[in-house]
PDB file of C-alpha atoms in Angstrom:
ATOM      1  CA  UNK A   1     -25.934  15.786  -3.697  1.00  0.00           C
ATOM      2  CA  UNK A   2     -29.256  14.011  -4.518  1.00  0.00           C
ATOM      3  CA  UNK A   3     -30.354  10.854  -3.968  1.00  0.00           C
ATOM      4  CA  UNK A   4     -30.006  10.011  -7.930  1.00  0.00           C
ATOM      5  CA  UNK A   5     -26.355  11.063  -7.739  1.00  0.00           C
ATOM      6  CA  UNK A   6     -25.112   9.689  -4.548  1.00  0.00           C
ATOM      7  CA  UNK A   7     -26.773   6.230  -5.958  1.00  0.00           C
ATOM      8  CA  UNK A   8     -24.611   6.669  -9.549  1.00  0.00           C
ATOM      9  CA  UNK A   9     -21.371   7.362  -6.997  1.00  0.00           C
ATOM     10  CA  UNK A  10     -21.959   4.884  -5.098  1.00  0.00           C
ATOM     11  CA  UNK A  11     -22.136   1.867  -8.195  1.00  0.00           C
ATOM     12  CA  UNK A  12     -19.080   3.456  -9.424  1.00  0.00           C
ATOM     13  CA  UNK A  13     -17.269   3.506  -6.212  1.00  0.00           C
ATOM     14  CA  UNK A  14     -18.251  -0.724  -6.385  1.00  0.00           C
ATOM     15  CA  UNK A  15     -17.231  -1.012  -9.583  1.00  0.00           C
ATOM     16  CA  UNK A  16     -13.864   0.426  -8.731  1.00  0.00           C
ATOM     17  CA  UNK A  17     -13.678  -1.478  -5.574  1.00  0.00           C
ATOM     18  CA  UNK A  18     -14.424  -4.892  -7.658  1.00  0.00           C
ATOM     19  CA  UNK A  19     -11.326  -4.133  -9.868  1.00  0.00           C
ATOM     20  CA  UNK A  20      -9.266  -3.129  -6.784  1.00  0.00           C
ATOM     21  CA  UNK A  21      -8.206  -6.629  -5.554  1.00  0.00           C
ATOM     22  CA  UNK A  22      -6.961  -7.832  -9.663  1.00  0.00           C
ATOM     23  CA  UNK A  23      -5.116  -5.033  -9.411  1.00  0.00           C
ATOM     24  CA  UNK A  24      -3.447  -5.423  -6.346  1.00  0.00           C
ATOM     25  CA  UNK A  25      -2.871  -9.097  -7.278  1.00  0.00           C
ATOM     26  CA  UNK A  26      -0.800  -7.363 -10.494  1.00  0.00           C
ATOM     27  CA  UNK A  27       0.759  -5.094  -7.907  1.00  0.00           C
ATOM     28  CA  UNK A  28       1.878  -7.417  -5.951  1.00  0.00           C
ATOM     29  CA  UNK A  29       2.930  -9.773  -8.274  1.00  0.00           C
ATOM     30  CA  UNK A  30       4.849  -6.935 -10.230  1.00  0.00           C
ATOM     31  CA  UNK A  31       6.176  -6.289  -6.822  1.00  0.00           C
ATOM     32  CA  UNK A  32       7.606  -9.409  -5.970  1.00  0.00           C
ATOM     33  CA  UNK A  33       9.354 -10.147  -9.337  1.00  0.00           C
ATOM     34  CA  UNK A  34      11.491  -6.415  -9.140  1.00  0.00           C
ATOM     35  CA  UNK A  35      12.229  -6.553  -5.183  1.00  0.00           C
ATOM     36  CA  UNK A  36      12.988 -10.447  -4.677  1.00  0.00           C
ATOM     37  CA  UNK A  37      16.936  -9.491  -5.148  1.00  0.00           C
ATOM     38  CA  UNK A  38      17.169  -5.920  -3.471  1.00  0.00           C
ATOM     39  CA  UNK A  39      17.939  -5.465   0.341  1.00  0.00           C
ATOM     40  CA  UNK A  40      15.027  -4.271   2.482  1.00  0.00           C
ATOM     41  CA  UNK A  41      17.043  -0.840   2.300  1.00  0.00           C
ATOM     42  CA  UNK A  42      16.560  -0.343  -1.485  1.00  0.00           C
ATOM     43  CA  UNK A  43      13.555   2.037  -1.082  1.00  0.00           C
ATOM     44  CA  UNK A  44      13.587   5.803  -1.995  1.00  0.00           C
ATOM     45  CA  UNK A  45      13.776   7.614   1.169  1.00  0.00           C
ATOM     46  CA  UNK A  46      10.773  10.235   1.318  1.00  0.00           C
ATOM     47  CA  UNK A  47      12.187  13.521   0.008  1.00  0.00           C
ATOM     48  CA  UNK A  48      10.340  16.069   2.676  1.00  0.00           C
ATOM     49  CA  UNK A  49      11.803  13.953   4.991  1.00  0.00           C
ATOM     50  CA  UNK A  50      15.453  14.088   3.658  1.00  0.00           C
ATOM     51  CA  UNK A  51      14.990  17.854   3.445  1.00  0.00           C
ATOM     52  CA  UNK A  52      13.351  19.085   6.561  1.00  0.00           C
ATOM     53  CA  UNK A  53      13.925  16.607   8.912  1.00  0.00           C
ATOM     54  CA  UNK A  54      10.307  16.321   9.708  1.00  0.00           C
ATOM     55  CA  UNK A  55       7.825  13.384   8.438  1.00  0.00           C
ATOM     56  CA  UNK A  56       5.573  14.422   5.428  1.00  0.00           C
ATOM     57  CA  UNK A  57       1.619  13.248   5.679  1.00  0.00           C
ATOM     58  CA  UNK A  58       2.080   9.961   3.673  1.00  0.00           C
ATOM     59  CA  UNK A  59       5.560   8.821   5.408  1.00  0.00           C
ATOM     60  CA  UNK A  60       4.632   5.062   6.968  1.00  0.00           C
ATOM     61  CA  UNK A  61       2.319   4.270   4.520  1.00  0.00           C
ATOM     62  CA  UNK A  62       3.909   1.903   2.185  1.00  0.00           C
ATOM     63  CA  UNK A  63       5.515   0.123   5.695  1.00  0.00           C
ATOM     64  CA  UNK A  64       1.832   0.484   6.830  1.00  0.00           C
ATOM     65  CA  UNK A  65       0.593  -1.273   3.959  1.00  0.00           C
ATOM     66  CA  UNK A  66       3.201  -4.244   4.262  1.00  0.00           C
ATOM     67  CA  UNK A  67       2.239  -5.079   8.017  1.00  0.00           C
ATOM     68  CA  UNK A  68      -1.663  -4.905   7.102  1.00  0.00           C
ATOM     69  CA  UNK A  69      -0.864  -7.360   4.850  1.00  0.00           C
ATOM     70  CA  UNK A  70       0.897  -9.876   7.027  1.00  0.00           C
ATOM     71  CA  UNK A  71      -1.673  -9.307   8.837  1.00  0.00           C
ATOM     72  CA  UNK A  72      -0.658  -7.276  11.534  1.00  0.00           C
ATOM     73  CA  UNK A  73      -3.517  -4.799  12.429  1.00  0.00           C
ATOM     74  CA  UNK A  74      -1.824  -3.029  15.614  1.00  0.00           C
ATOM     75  CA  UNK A  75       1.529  -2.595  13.739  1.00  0.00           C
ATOM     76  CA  UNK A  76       0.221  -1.379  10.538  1.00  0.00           C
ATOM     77  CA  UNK A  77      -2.002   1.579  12.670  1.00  0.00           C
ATOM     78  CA  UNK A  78       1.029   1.892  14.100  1.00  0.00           C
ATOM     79  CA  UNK A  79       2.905   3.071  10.766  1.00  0.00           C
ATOM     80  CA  UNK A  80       0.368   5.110   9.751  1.00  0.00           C
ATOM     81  CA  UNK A  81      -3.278   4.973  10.522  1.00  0.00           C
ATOM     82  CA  UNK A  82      -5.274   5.495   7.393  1.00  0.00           C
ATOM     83  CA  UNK A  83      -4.271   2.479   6.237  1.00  0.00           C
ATOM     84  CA  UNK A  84      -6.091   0.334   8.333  1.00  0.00           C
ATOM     85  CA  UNK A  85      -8.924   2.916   8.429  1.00  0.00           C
ATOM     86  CA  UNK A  86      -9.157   3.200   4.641  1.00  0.00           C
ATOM     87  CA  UNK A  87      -9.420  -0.998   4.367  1.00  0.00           C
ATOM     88  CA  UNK A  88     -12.334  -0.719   6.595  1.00  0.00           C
ATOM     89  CA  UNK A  89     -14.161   1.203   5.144  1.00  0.00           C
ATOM     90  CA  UNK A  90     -13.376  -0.477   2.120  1.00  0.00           C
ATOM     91  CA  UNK A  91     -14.481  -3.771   3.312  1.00  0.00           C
ATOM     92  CA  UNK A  92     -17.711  -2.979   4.870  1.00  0.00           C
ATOM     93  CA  UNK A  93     -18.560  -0.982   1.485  1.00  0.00           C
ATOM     94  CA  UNK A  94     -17.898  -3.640  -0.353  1.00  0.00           C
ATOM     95  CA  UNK A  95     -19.400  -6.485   1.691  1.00  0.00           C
ATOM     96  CA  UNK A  96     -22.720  -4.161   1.876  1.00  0.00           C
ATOM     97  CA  UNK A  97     -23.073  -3.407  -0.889  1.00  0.00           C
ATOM     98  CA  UNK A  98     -22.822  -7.036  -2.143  1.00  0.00           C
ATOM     99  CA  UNK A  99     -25.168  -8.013   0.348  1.00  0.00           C
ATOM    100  CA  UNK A 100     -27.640  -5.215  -1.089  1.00  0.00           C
ATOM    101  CA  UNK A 101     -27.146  -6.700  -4.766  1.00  0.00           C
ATOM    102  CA  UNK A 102     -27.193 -10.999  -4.172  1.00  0.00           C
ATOM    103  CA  UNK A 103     -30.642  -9.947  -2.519  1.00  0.00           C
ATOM    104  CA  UNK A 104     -31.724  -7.689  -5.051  1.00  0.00           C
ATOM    105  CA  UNK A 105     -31.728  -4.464  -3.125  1.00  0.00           C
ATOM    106  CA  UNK A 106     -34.339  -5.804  -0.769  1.00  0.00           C
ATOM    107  CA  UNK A 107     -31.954  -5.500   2.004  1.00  0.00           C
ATOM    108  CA  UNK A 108     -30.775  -2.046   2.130  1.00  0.00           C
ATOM    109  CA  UNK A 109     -27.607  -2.584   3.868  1.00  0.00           C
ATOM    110  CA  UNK A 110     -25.325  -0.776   1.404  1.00  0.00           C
ATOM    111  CA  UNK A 111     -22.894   1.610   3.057  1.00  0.00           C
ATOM    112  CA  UNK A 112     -24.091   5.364   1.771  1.00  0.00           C
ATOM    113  CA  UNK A 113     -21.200   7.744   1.038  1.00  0.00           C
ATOM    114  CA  UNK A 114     -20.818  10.635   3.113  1.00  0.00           C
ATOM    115  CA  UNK A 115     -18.190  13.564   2.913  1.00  0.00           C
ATOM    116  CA  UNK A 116     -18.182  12.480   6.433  1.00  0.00           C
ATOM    117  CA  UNK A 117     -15.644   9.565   6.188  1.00  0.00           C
ATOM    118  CA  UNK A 118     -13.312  11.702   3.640  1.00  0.00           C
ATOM    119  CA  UNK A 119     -12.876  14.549   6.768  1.00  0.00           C
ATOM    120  CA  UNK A 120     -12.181  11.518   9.024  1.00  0.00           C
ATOM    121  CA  UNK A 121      -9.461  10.101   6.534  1.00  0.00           C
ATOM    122  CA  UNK A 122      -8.169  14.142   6.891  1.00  0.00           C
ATOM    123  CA  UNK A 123      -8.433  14.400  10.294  1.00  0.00           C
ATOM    124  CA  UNK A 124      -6.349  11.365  10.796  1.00  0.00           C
ATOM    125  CA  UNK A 125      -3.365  12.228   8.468  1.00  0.00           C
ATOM    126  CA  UNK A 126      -3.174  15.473  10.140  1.00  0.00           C
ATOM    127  CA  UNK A 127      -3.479  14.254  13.687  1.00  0.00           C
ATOM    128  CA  UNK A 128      -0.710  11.257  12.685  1.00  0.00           C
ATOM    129  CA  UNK A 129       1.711  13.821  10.765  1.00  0.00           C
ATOM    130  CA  UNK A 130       1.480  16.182  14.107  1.00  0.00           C
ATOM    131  CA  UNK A 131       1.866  13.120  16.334  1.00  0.00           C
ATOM    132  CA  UNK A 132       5.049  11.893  14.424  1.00  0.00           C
ATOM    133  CA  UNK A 133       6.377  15.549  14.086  1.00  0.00           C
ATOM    134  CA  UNK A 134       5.783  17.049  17.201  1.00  0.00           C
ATOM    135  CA  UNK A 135       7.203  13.605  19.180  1.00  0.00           C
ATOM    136  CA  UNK A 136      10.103  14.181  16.817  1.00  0.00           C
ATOM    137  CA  UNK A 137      11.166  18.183  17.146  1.00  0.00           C
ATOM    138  CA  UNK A 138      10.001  18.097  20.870  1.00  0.00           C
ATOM    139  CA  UNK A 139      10.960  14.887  22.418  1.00  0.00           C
ATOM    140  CA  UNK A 140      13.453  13.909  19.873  1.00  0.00           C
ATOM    141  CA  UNK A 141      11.628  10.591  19.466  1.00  0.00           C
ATOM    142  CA  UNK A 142      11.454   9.321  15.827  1.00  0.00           C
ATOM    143  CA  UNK A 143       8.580   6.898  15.979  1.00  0.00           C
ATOM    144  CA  UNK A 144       9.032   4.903  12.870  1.00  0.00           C
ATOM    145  CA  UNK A 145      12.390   4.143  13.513  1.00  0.00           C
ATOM    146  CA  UNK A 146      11.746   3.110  16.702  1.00  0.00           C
ATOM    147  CA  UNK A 147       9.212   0.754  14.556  1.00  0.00           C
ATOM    148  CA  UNK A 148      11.880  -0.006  12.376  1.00  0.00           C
ATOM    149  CA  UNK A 149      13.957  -1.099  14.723  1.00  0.00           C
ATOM    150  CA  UNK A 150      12.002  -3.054  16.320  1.00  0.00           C
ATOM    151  CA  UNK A 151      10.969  -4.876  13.059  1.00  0.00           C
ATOM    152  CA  UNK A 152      13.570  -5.225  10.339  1.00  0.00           C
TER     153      UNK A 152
END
């Protein structure tokens, strides 16, 4: 990828990540207003899960999510640790990158994308589906309830 294209990525990636917190205000909102009646045992259980037993690569997330927002780092890594990675990143993009554009590019602080940080994000729902999996078939320990239970 040249420099011209990472550049055009990049302001699109911003532009995105400017829209992402309206939305997630919607979300939320939207969120809110359906769940407020419903039992914290409402949710559609994860269908790999119901089948084989076994934890699929996303299972923890949306619990994951919910303890990042109350603001419980350690917890939410916990769940499922993408979350917490993906937010970083996502903040120091963003705050970078804003930094680079209130001082007209003279700072060049701007986080550059790199493949790199997408093979991380891989790496770690492999190595936290295997973790979760393997504790489960060969120690019979079932991490997230544990979390669960120690939680809700």
């Amino acid at each position: 990828m040249d420099d011209r294209e990472r550049k055009h990525l990049e302001r699109n990636f911003y532009t995105i990540g400017m829209c992402l917190p309206c939305i997630a205000v919607i979300f939320l909102l939207l969120w809110h207003f359906i769940t407020s009646g419903l039992t914290a045992g409402w949710m559609i259980p994860c269908l790999f899960h119901t089948v084989t037993g076994f934890y699929c690569p996303g299972c923890g997330g949306t619990r994951a999510v919910a303890e990042l927002l109350r603001g419980q780092m350690c917890i939410s890594f916990l769940y499922h640790p993408i979350v917490p990675y993906c937010a970083a990143v996502y903040l120091w993009f963003m705050a970078s990158h804003t930094v680079e554009r209130m001082t007209g590019h003279r700072w060049k602080i701007g986080m550059r994308y790199r493949n790199l940080y997408l093979w991380v994000a891989l790496a770690i729902v492999v190595l936290n589906t295997a973790v979760k999996d393997i504790a489960l078939a060969a120690f019979d320990v079932d991490i997230l309830k544990i979390l669960d239970s120690r939680y809700f």
